[in-house]
Short mmCIF file of C-alpha atoms in Angstrom, two decimals:
data_model
loop_
_atom_site.label_atom_id
_atom_site.label_comp_id
_atom_site.label_asym_id
_atom_site.label_seq_id
_atom_site.Cartn_x
_atom_site.Cartn_y
_atom_site.Cartn_z
CA MET C 59 -11.74 -59.14 -6.96
CA LYS C 60 -12.59 -55.61 -7.92
CA GLY C 61 -13.17 -54.73 -4.27
CA ILE C 62 -9.79 -56.06 -3.26
CA ASN C 63 -8.06 -54.15 -6.04
CA LYS C 64 -9.72 -50.96 -4.93
CA LEU C 65 -8.72 -51.56 -1.32
CA LEU C 66 -5.12 -52.27 -2.33
CA GLU C 67 -5.01 -49.12 -4.41
CA ARG C 68 -6.36 -47.07 -1.58
CA ILE C 69 -3.80 -48.48 0.88
CA GLY C 70 -1.04 -47.84 -1.63
CA ARG C 71 -2.08 -44.27 -2.12
CA GLY C 72 -2.42 -43.66 1.62
CA VAL C 73 1.00 -45.11 2.41
CA GLY C 74 2.56 -43.19 -0.45
CA LYS C 75 1.11 -39.94 0.82
CA VAL C 76 2.32 -40.49 4.39
CA VAL C 77 5.78 -41.66 3.39
CA GLY C 78 6.12 -38.80 0.92
CA ALA C 79 5.10 -36.28 3.56
CA MET C 80 7.56 -37.70 6.08
CA TYR C 81 10.40 -37.82 3.60
CA GLN C 82 9.78 -34.24 2.55
CA ALA C 83 9.54 -33.23 6.21
CA GLY C 84 12.90 -34.86 6.86
CA ARG C 85 14.46 -33.04 3.95
CA ASP C 86 13.03 -29.71 5.13
CA SER C 87 14.28 -30.25 8.67
CA VAL C 88 17.81 -31.17 7.61
CA ASP C 89 17.87 -28.20 5.23
CA GLN C 90 16.78 -25.86 8.01
CA VAL C 91 19.35 -27.23 10.42
CA ILE C 92 22.20 -26.93 7.93
CA LYS C 93 21.23 -23.53 6.59
CA ASN C 94 20.02 -21.76 9.72
CA VAL C 95 20.79 -23.63 12.91
CA LEU C 96 24.36 -24.89 12.47
CA PRO C 97 25.84 -21.55 11.31
CA PHE C 98 24.25 -19.87 14.30
CA MET C 99 25.61 -22.54 16.63
CA ALA C 100 29.11 -21.97 15.26
CA PHE C 101 28.74 -18.25 15.87
CA ILE C 102 27.33 -18.70 19.38
CA SER C 103 30.07 -21.22 20.24
CA LEU C 104 32.75 -18.78 19.16
CA ILE C 105 31.27 -16.10 21.42
CA ILE C 106 30.95 -18.49 24.36
CA GLY C 107 34.51 -19.73 23.87
CA ILE C 108 35.92 -16.23 23.87
CA ILE C 109 33.82 -15.25 26.89
CA LEU C 110 34.96 -18.26 28.86
CA LYS C 111 38.65 -17.94 28.05
CA THR C 112 39.34 -14.20 28.05
CA GLY C 113 37.79 -13.37 31.37
CA VAL C 114 35.04 -11.29 29.79
CA GLY C 115 32.79 -13.71 31.62
CA ASP C 116 34.01 -12.46 34.98
CA TRP C 117 33.42 -8.91 33.87
CA ILE C 118 29.89 -9.79 32.76
CA ALA C 119 29.30 -11.61 36.01
CA LYS C 120 30.24 -8.46 37.92
CA THR C 121 28.34 -5.92 35.82
CA LEU C 122 25.50 -7.68 34.03
CA SER C 123 24.55 -10.32 36.57
CA PRO C 124 23.41 -7.94 39.31
CA LEU C 125 21.24 -6.29 36.66
CA ALA C 126 19.82 -9.55 35.35
CA GLY C 127 19.50 -11.11 38.80
CA SER C 128 16.76 -8.77 40.02
CA LEU C 129 13.29 -7.90 38.83
CA LEU C 130 14.09 -4.20 38.66
CA GLY C 131 17.22 -4.84 36.60
CA LEU C 132 15.35 -7.00 34.09
CA VAL C 133 12.58 -4.42 33.77
CA VAL C 134 15.20 -1.72 33.11
CA LEU C 135 16.84 -3.99 30.50
CA SER C 136 13.52 -4.56 28.74
CA ILE C 137 12.68 -0.85 28.77
CA ILE C 138 16.01 0.01 27.16
CA ILE C 139 15.56 -2.62 24.44
CA ALA C 140 11.96 -1.52 23.83
CA ILE C 141 12.76 2.17 23.21
CA PRO C 142 10.87 2.82 19.93
CA VAL C 143 13.98 4.11 18.13
CA LEU C 144 16.22 1.29 19.32
CA SER C 145 13.88 -1.66 18.96
CA PRO C 146 13.80 -1.81 15.13
CA LEU C 147 17.62 -1.64 15.11
CA LEU C 148 17.96 -4.45 17.63
CA GLY C 149 15.46 -6.72 15.89
CA PRO C 150 17.06 -8.23 12.77
CA GLY C 151 17.49 -11.97 12.87
CA ALA C 152 17.04 -11.96 16.62
CA VAL C 153 20.85 -11.77 16.75
CA ILE C 154 21.00 -9.33 19.66
CA ALA C 155 18.45 -11.30 21.68
CA SER C 156 20.42 -14.51 21.03
CA ILE C 157 23.70 -12.94 22.10
CA ILE C 158 22.31 -11.41 25.29
CA GLY C 159 20.52 -14.68 25.97
CA THR C 160 23.72 -16.64 25.55
CA LEU C 161 25.67 -14.22 27.76
CA LEU C 162 23.03 -14.57 30.46
CA GLY C 163 23.05 -18.33 29.87
CA THR C 164 26.71 -18.54 30.84
CA GLN C 165 25.80 -16.75 34.07
CA PHE C 166 22.84 -19.05 34.75
CA ALA C 167 25.19 -22.00 34.21
CA THR C 168 27.55 -20.83 36.97
CA LYS C 169 24.58 -19.88 39.18
CA ALA C 170 25.82 -16.27 39.25
CA ILE C 171 22.20 -15.49 38.40
CA PRO C 172 19.65 -17.65 40.22
CA ALA C 173 17.68 -19.92 37.86
CA GLN C 174 14.31 -18.57 38.97
CA TYR C 175 15.10 -15.43 36.95
CA ALA C 176 15.26 -17.46 33.71
CA LEU C 177 11.63 -16.90 32.73
CA PRO C 178 11.56 -13.11 33.22
CA ALA C 179 14.98 -12.96 31.53
CA LEU C 180 13.56 -14.70 28.44
CA PHE C 181 11.03 -11.89 28.12
CA ALA C 182 13.46 -9.13 29.11
CA ILE C 183 15.83 -9.90 26.22
CA ASN C 184 13.03 -9.96 23.68
CA PRO C 185 10.67 -6.95 23.78
CA GLN C 186 12.00 -5.90 20.35
CA VAL C 187 10.88 -9.13 18.65
CA GLY C 188 9.75 -8.42 15.10
CA CYS C 189 10.08 -4.62 15.43
CA ASP C 190 12.32 -4.58 12.33
CA PHE C 191 9.79 -6.54 10.33
CA ILE C 192 6.50 -4.64 10.90
CA PRO C 193 5.98 -3.29 7.33
CA VAL C 194 6.83 -6.66 5.76
CA GLY C 195 4.74 -8.59 8.27
CA LEU C 196 1.76 -6.31 7.67
CA ALA C 197 2.24 -6.61 3.91
CA LEU C 198 2.14 -10.41 4.28
CA GLY C 199 -1.24 -9.89 5.95
CA GLU C 200 -2.31 -7.85 2.90
CA ALA C 201 -2.63 -4.61 4.89
CA GLU C 202 -3.35 -1.26 3.16
CA PRO C 203 -0.52 1.32 3.08
CA GLU C 204 -2.54 3.49 5.52
CA THR C 205 -2.63 0.62 7.99
CA VAL C 206 1.14 0.19 7.72
CA GLU C 207 1.62 3.92 8.32
CA ILE C 208 -0.30 3.73 11.60
CA GLY C 209 0.66 0.15 12.45
CA VAL C 210 4.42 0.68 12.66
CA PRO C 211 4.37 3.34 15.39
CA ALA C 212 1.43 1.63 17.11
CA VAL C 213 3.37 -1.61 17.57
CA LEU C 214 6.54 0.23 18.63
CA PHE C 215 4.72 2.28 21.28
CA SER C 216 2.81 -0.76 22.46
CA ARG C 217 6.08 -2.63 23.05
CA PHE C 218 7.33 0.15 25.28
CA VAL C 219 4.42 -0.69 27.59
CA THR C 220 3.99 -4.42 27.09
CA GLY C 221 7.73 -5.25 27.08
CA PRO C 222 8.33 -4.42 30.76
CA LEU C 223 4.83 -5.68 31.62
CA ALA C 224 5.71 -9.10 30.21
CA VAL C 225 8.81 -9.23 32.41
CA VAL C 226 6.80 -8.48 35.54
CA LEU C 227 4.19 -11.05 34.54
CA ALA C 228 6.87 -13.67 33.91
CA TYR C 229 8.45 -12.85 37.27
CA PHE C 230 5.25 -13.67 39.11
CA ALA C 231 4.61 -16.66 36.87
CA SER C 232 7.92 -18.19 37.89
CA ILE C 233 6.98 -18.43 41.55
CA GLY C 234 7.76 -21.98 42.59
CA LEU C 235 10.10 -22.58 39.66
CA TYR C 236 13.63 -23.81 40.49
CA THR C 237 13.38 -22.73 44.11
CA LYS C 238 15.38 -25.73 45.30
CA MET T 272 60.31 -17.91 21.98
CA GLN T 273 58.72 -19.31 25.09
CA ALA T 274 56.39 -16.33 25.38
CA LEU T 275 55.39 -16.66 21.75
CA ALA T 276 54.47 -20.30 22.23
CA THR T 277 52.43 -19.45 25.31
CA ALA T 278 50.62 -16.73 23.40
CA ALA T 279 49.88 -19.12 20.54
CA GLU T 280 48.56 -21.68 23.00
CA TRP T 281 46.28 -19.10 24.60
CA PHE T 282 45.07 -18.00 21.18
CA ILE T 283 44.21 -21.54 20.09
CA GLY T 284 42.65 -22.13 23.51
CA LEU T 285 40.01 -19.52 22.75
CA PHE T 286 38.77 -21.54 19.81
CA LYS T 287 39.23 -24.89 21.49
CA ALA T 288 36.80 -23.78 24.16
CA GLY T 289 34.43 -22.64 21.41
CA GLY T 290 34.81 -25.96 19.64
CA GLU T 291 33.96 -27.89 22.78
CA THR T 292 30.85 -25.76 23.20
CA PHE T 293 29.99 -26.38 19.55
CA VAL T 294 30.25 -30.16 19.93
CA GLY T 295 28.08 -29.97 23.03
CA LEU T 296 25.42 -28.01 21.19
CA VAL T 297 25.51 -30.20 18.10
CA THR T 298 25.26 -33.50 19.93
CA GLY T 299 22.91 -32.13 22.57
CA ILE T 300 20.40 -30.20 20.50
CA ILE T 301 20.61 -31.12 16.80
CA PRO T 302 19.49 -34.80 16.91
CA LEU T 303 16.33 -33.96 18.86
CA LEU T 304 15.72 -30.88 16.73
CA VAL T 305 15.94 -32.79 13.43
CA ILE T 306 13.66 -35.64 14.48
CA LEU T 307 11.11 -33.44 16.21
CA MET T 308 10.99 -31.06 13.25
CA THR T 309 10.56 -33.97 10.85
CA PHE T 310 7.63 -35.28 12.88
CA VAL T 311 5.86 -31.95 13.23
CA ASN T 312 6.47 -30.92 9.61
CA ALA T 313 5.02 -34.24 8.39
CA LEU T 314 2.05 -33.82 10.72
CA ILE T 315 1.38 -30.33 9.39
CA THR T 316 1.50 -31.54 5.78
CA LEU T 317 -0.90 -34.41 6.53
CA ILE T 318 -3.36 -32.22 8.47
CA GLY T 319 -3.23 -29.49 5.84
CA PRO T 320 -2.39 -25.97 7.05
CA GLU T 321 -5.32 -24.48 5.10
CA LYS T 322 -7.67 -25.89 7.77
CA ILE T 323 -6.90 -22.96 10.07
CA ASP T 324 -8.31 -20.47 7.55
CA LYS T 325 -11.72 -20.91 9.19
CA VAL T 326 -10.36 -19.73 12.54
CA GLY T 327 -8.96 -16.69 10.75
CA GLU T 328 -12.36 -15.87 9.32
CA ALA T 329 -14.03 -16.19 12.72
CA ALA T 330 -11.40 -14.13 14.54
CA GLY T 331 -12.21 -10.83 12.86
CA ARG T 332 -15.59 -10.37 14.54
CA GLU T 333 -16.42 -7.66 17.04
CA GLY T 334 -17.04 -8.50 20.66
CA LEU T 335 -15.19 -9.34 23.81
CA ILE T 336 -15.10 -13.11 23.36
CA TYR T 337 -13.27 -12.75 20.05
CA TYR T 338 -10.23 -11.15 21.71
CA PRO T 339 -8.76 -14.46 22.89
CA ILE T 340 -9.53 -16.02 19.51
CA ARG T 341 -7.86 -13.19 17.64
CA TYR T 342 -4.84 -12.66 19.89
CA MET T 343 -4.27 -16.11 21.42
CA ILE T 344 -5.71 -18.98 19.42
CA LEU T 345 -5.18 -17.55 15.93
CA PRO T 346 -1.55 -16.49 16.55
CA PHE T 347 -0.80 -19.84 18.18
CA LEU T 348 -2.26 -21.84 15.29
CA SER T 349 -0.68 -19.56 12.67
CA VAL T 350 2.76 -19.83 14.23
CA PHE T 351 2.45 -23.58 14.79
CA PHE T 352 1.19 -24.48 11.32
CA LEU T 353 2.70 -21.80 9.09
CA THR T 354 5.80 -20.92 11.15
CA ASN T 355 7.87 -17.74 10.92
CA PRO T 356 7.41 -15.69 8.65
CA MET T 357 4.37 -17.16 6.83
CA ALA T 358 2.29 -16.98 10.03
CA TYR T 359 1.70 -13.26 9.43
CA THR T 360 -0.24 -14.01 6.21
CA MET T 361 -3.17 -15.03 8.44
CA GLY T 362 -3.72 -11.32 9.05
CA ARG T 363 -5.42 -11.16 5.65
CA PHE T 364 -8.65 -12.51 7.16
CA LEU T 365 -8.91 -9.65 9.65
CA PRO T 366 -10.28 -6.11 9.20
CA GLU T 367 -7.60 -3.44 8.69
CA LYS T 368 -8.00 -2.05 12.22
CA TYR T 369 -6.93 -5.37 13.76
CA LYS T 370 -3.98 -6.13 11.49
CA PRO T 371 -1.21 -4.32 13.41
CA ALA T 372 -2.38 -5.88 16.68
CA PHE T 373 -2.50 -9.34 15.13
CA TYR T 374 0.99 -8.93 13.69
CA ASP T 375 2.28 -7.79 17.09
CA SER T 376 0.64 -10.74 18.76
CA ALA T 377 1.81 -13.34 16.23
CA VAL T 378 5.39 -12.11 15.98
CA SER T 379 5.68 -12.14 19.76
CA TYR T 380 4.87 -15.85 19.71
CA VAL T 381 7.64 -17.05 17.40
CA HIS T 382 9.95 -17.70 20.38
CA PRO T 383 7.90 -18.89 23.40
CA PRO T 384 7.13 -22.35 21.90
CA LEU T 385 10.78 -23.00 20.94
CA GLY T 386 11.46 -25.21 23.95
CA ILE T 387 8.81 -27.71 22.85
CA PHE T 388 8.11 -26.93 19.18
CA PRO T 389 11.43 -25.77 17.69
CA HIS T 390 10.05 -26.15 14.14
CA VAL T 391 8.27 -22.77 14.43
CA ASN T 392 11.52 -20.84 14.20
CA PRO T 393 14.69 -22.97 14.24
CA GLY T 394 16.83 -20.14 12.82
CA GLU T 395 16.24 -18.12 16.00
CA TYR T 396 16.53 -21.04 18.39
CA PHE T 397 19.06 -19.29 20.62
CA VAL T 398 16.67 -16.62 21.82
CA TRP T 399 15.41 -19.52 23.91
CA GLY T 400 18.43 -21.81 23.68
CA GLY T 401 21.00 -19.43 25.17
CA ILE T 402 19.27 -19.16 28.52
CA ALA T 403 17.92 -22.73 28.44
CA THR T 404 21.39 -24.23 27.94
CA GLY T 405 22.66 -22.23 30.91
CA VAL T 406 19.80 -23.36 33.12
CA GLU T 407 20.39 -26.96 32.08
CA GLN T 408 24.11 -26.71 32.85
CA ALA T 409 23.22 -25.43 36.31
CA GLY T 410 21.49 -28.79 36.81
CA TYR T 411 17.83 -27.90 36.45
CA ARG T 412 15.11 -29.53 34.36
CA VAL T 413 14.53 -27.33 31.30
CA SER T 414 11.05 -28.61 30.46
CA ASP T 415 9.61 -26.75 33.47
CA LEU T 416 10.91 -23.53 31.98
CA ALA T 417 9.80 -24.47 28.44
CA ILE T 418 6.18 -25.06 29.49
CA ARG T 419 5.97 -21.83 31.45
CA TYR T 420 7.53 -19.87 28.58
CA LEU T 421 4.93 -21.32 26.20
CA LEU T 422 1.98 -20.59 28.50
CA ILE T 423 2.99 -17.13 29.73
CA GLY T 424 3.76 -16.31 26.11
CA LEU T 425 0.06 -16.80 25.34
CA VAL T 426 -0.95 -14.38 28.10
CA VAL T 427 1.61 -11.85 26.93
CA ILE T 428 0.46 -11.93 23.30
CA LEU T 429 -3.16 -11.48 24.38
CA ILE T 430 -2.20 -8.36 26.35
CA ARG T 431 -0.02 -7.16 23.49
CA GLY T 432 -2.85 -7.62 21.00
CA ILE T 433 -5.33 -5.68 23.12
CA VAL T 434 -2.92 -2.83 23.88
CA THR T 435 -1.80 -2.49 20.26
CA GLU T 436 -5.41 -2.58 19.06
CA ARG T 437 -6.24 0.32 21.41
CA ILE T 438 -3.18 2.33 20.35
CA THR T 439 -3.97 1.71 16.66
CA ALA T 440 -7.54 2.94 17.19
CA ILE T 441 -6.37 6.10 18.98
CA MET T 442 -3.75 6.84 16.34
CA SER T 443 -6.06 6.33 13.36
CA LYS T 444 -8.63 8.64 14.98
CA ARG T 445 -5.94 11.24 15.45
CA SER T 446 -4.61 10.98 11.89
CA ALA T 447 -8.15 11.17 10.52
CA ALA T 448 -8.74 14.34 12.58
CA SER T 449 -5.51 15.98 11.41
CA GLU T 450 -6.34 15.11 7.81
CA GLN T 451 -9.71 16.77 8.19
CA ALA T 452 -8.10 19.83 9.72
CA ALA T 453 -5.66 20.01 6.81
CA ALA T 454 -8.48 19.69 4.29
CA SER T 455 -10.69 22.45 5.73
#
C-alpha cells in the first residue's frame, strides 16, 4: 500500500511539473507574440501596403534590386551598413534590418531579385547586429570596464571585415539553392 | 467632388493593402510561432537551462580545439536556451580576453535560427521573416533557406569570434603599451 501511494505521489508530481511548465510556456509565448511580434507585424504591414500601392515598389525595383541582385551589390550594401560609425546607429531593435529585409522581400516575391540571392541578402542586411548593444551585452557577461573599453571598437572593426565576408560565404553556400 | 472621392479611395486603399498583408502574416506565421514557442519554452524549462553552465566553463580554455566550442557550440546553446538578451550572460565563464569575441559571436546568432527556432528572438522575427515571406510568395520552399541560414550562421560566428579575438588581443597590447609610455 505504501509503495503504491509513493508511486502515485511521484506520478502526480511529475505530471504537475510537466503541465505547469507547458502552461507557463504557453503564457510566455502568447505574451511575447502580443507584446513584440504583433506590433511589429502591424508596422511591417503598413510599410508593405504603402510600398505596394504608391509605386515606391517600382522605384525600389529599379534602384535597389540591381544592387541586391548581384554579389558585388550585396557586399557593397554590407560594407556600408558595417561602417563602424554607422553600425551602432543602425542596430537598435533590428528595425533597419527588418525594414530593408521586408523591402527586399517584396522584390523576391515578384522575382525582381532571383531567389538564390536570399541567403547572401540575409547576411548583407545584418552586419550591424548587436552593434548598439556591445557595452550592455559585455556587462551581462560580467566584463571589466577595461574589457568594455577595448571590446566596443574591437567588435565594430571586426564587423567591417566579417560583415562582407559573411555575404561572400553565404553566396557560395547557396549554390544549388532555388536554381529551378 | 468626384476627385475628392477618388483621392479618399486611394488613401484608404493604402491601408487596405496593409491590412491584407497583416491578415496574411497573422494567419500564416502567428499560429505556428505560438505553438512552436510553447513547445520549445516548455522543453527548456524541463531540461533546465543551468545545464549548459558546464559548457561555458569548458569553453574558456586555451588551445585550438576550444575555438569551435567557444564560438560555435557555446553561442548556439546560449542563444537556444537563454535566448536574446540573456544569452550574453554566458560570457561570465570566460576570461576577459575572450568576452568581446564571445559577445560578437553570440549576438550574431540571434537571427540565423529564426526560421526553425523563432523562440530565440521573436521580437526581431522580420530580420528573417521579411526576406523569407518574399521567397515563399515567389513559390519556393522556405525550409531550404532556413536550414542554410542556420548552418552558415554557425560558420560565420566562428569566423567572427576568431577575428574579434585577434583584434581584441592586438588592441589590448596597444593600449597597454601606450599606458606604459604615458607612465614613464
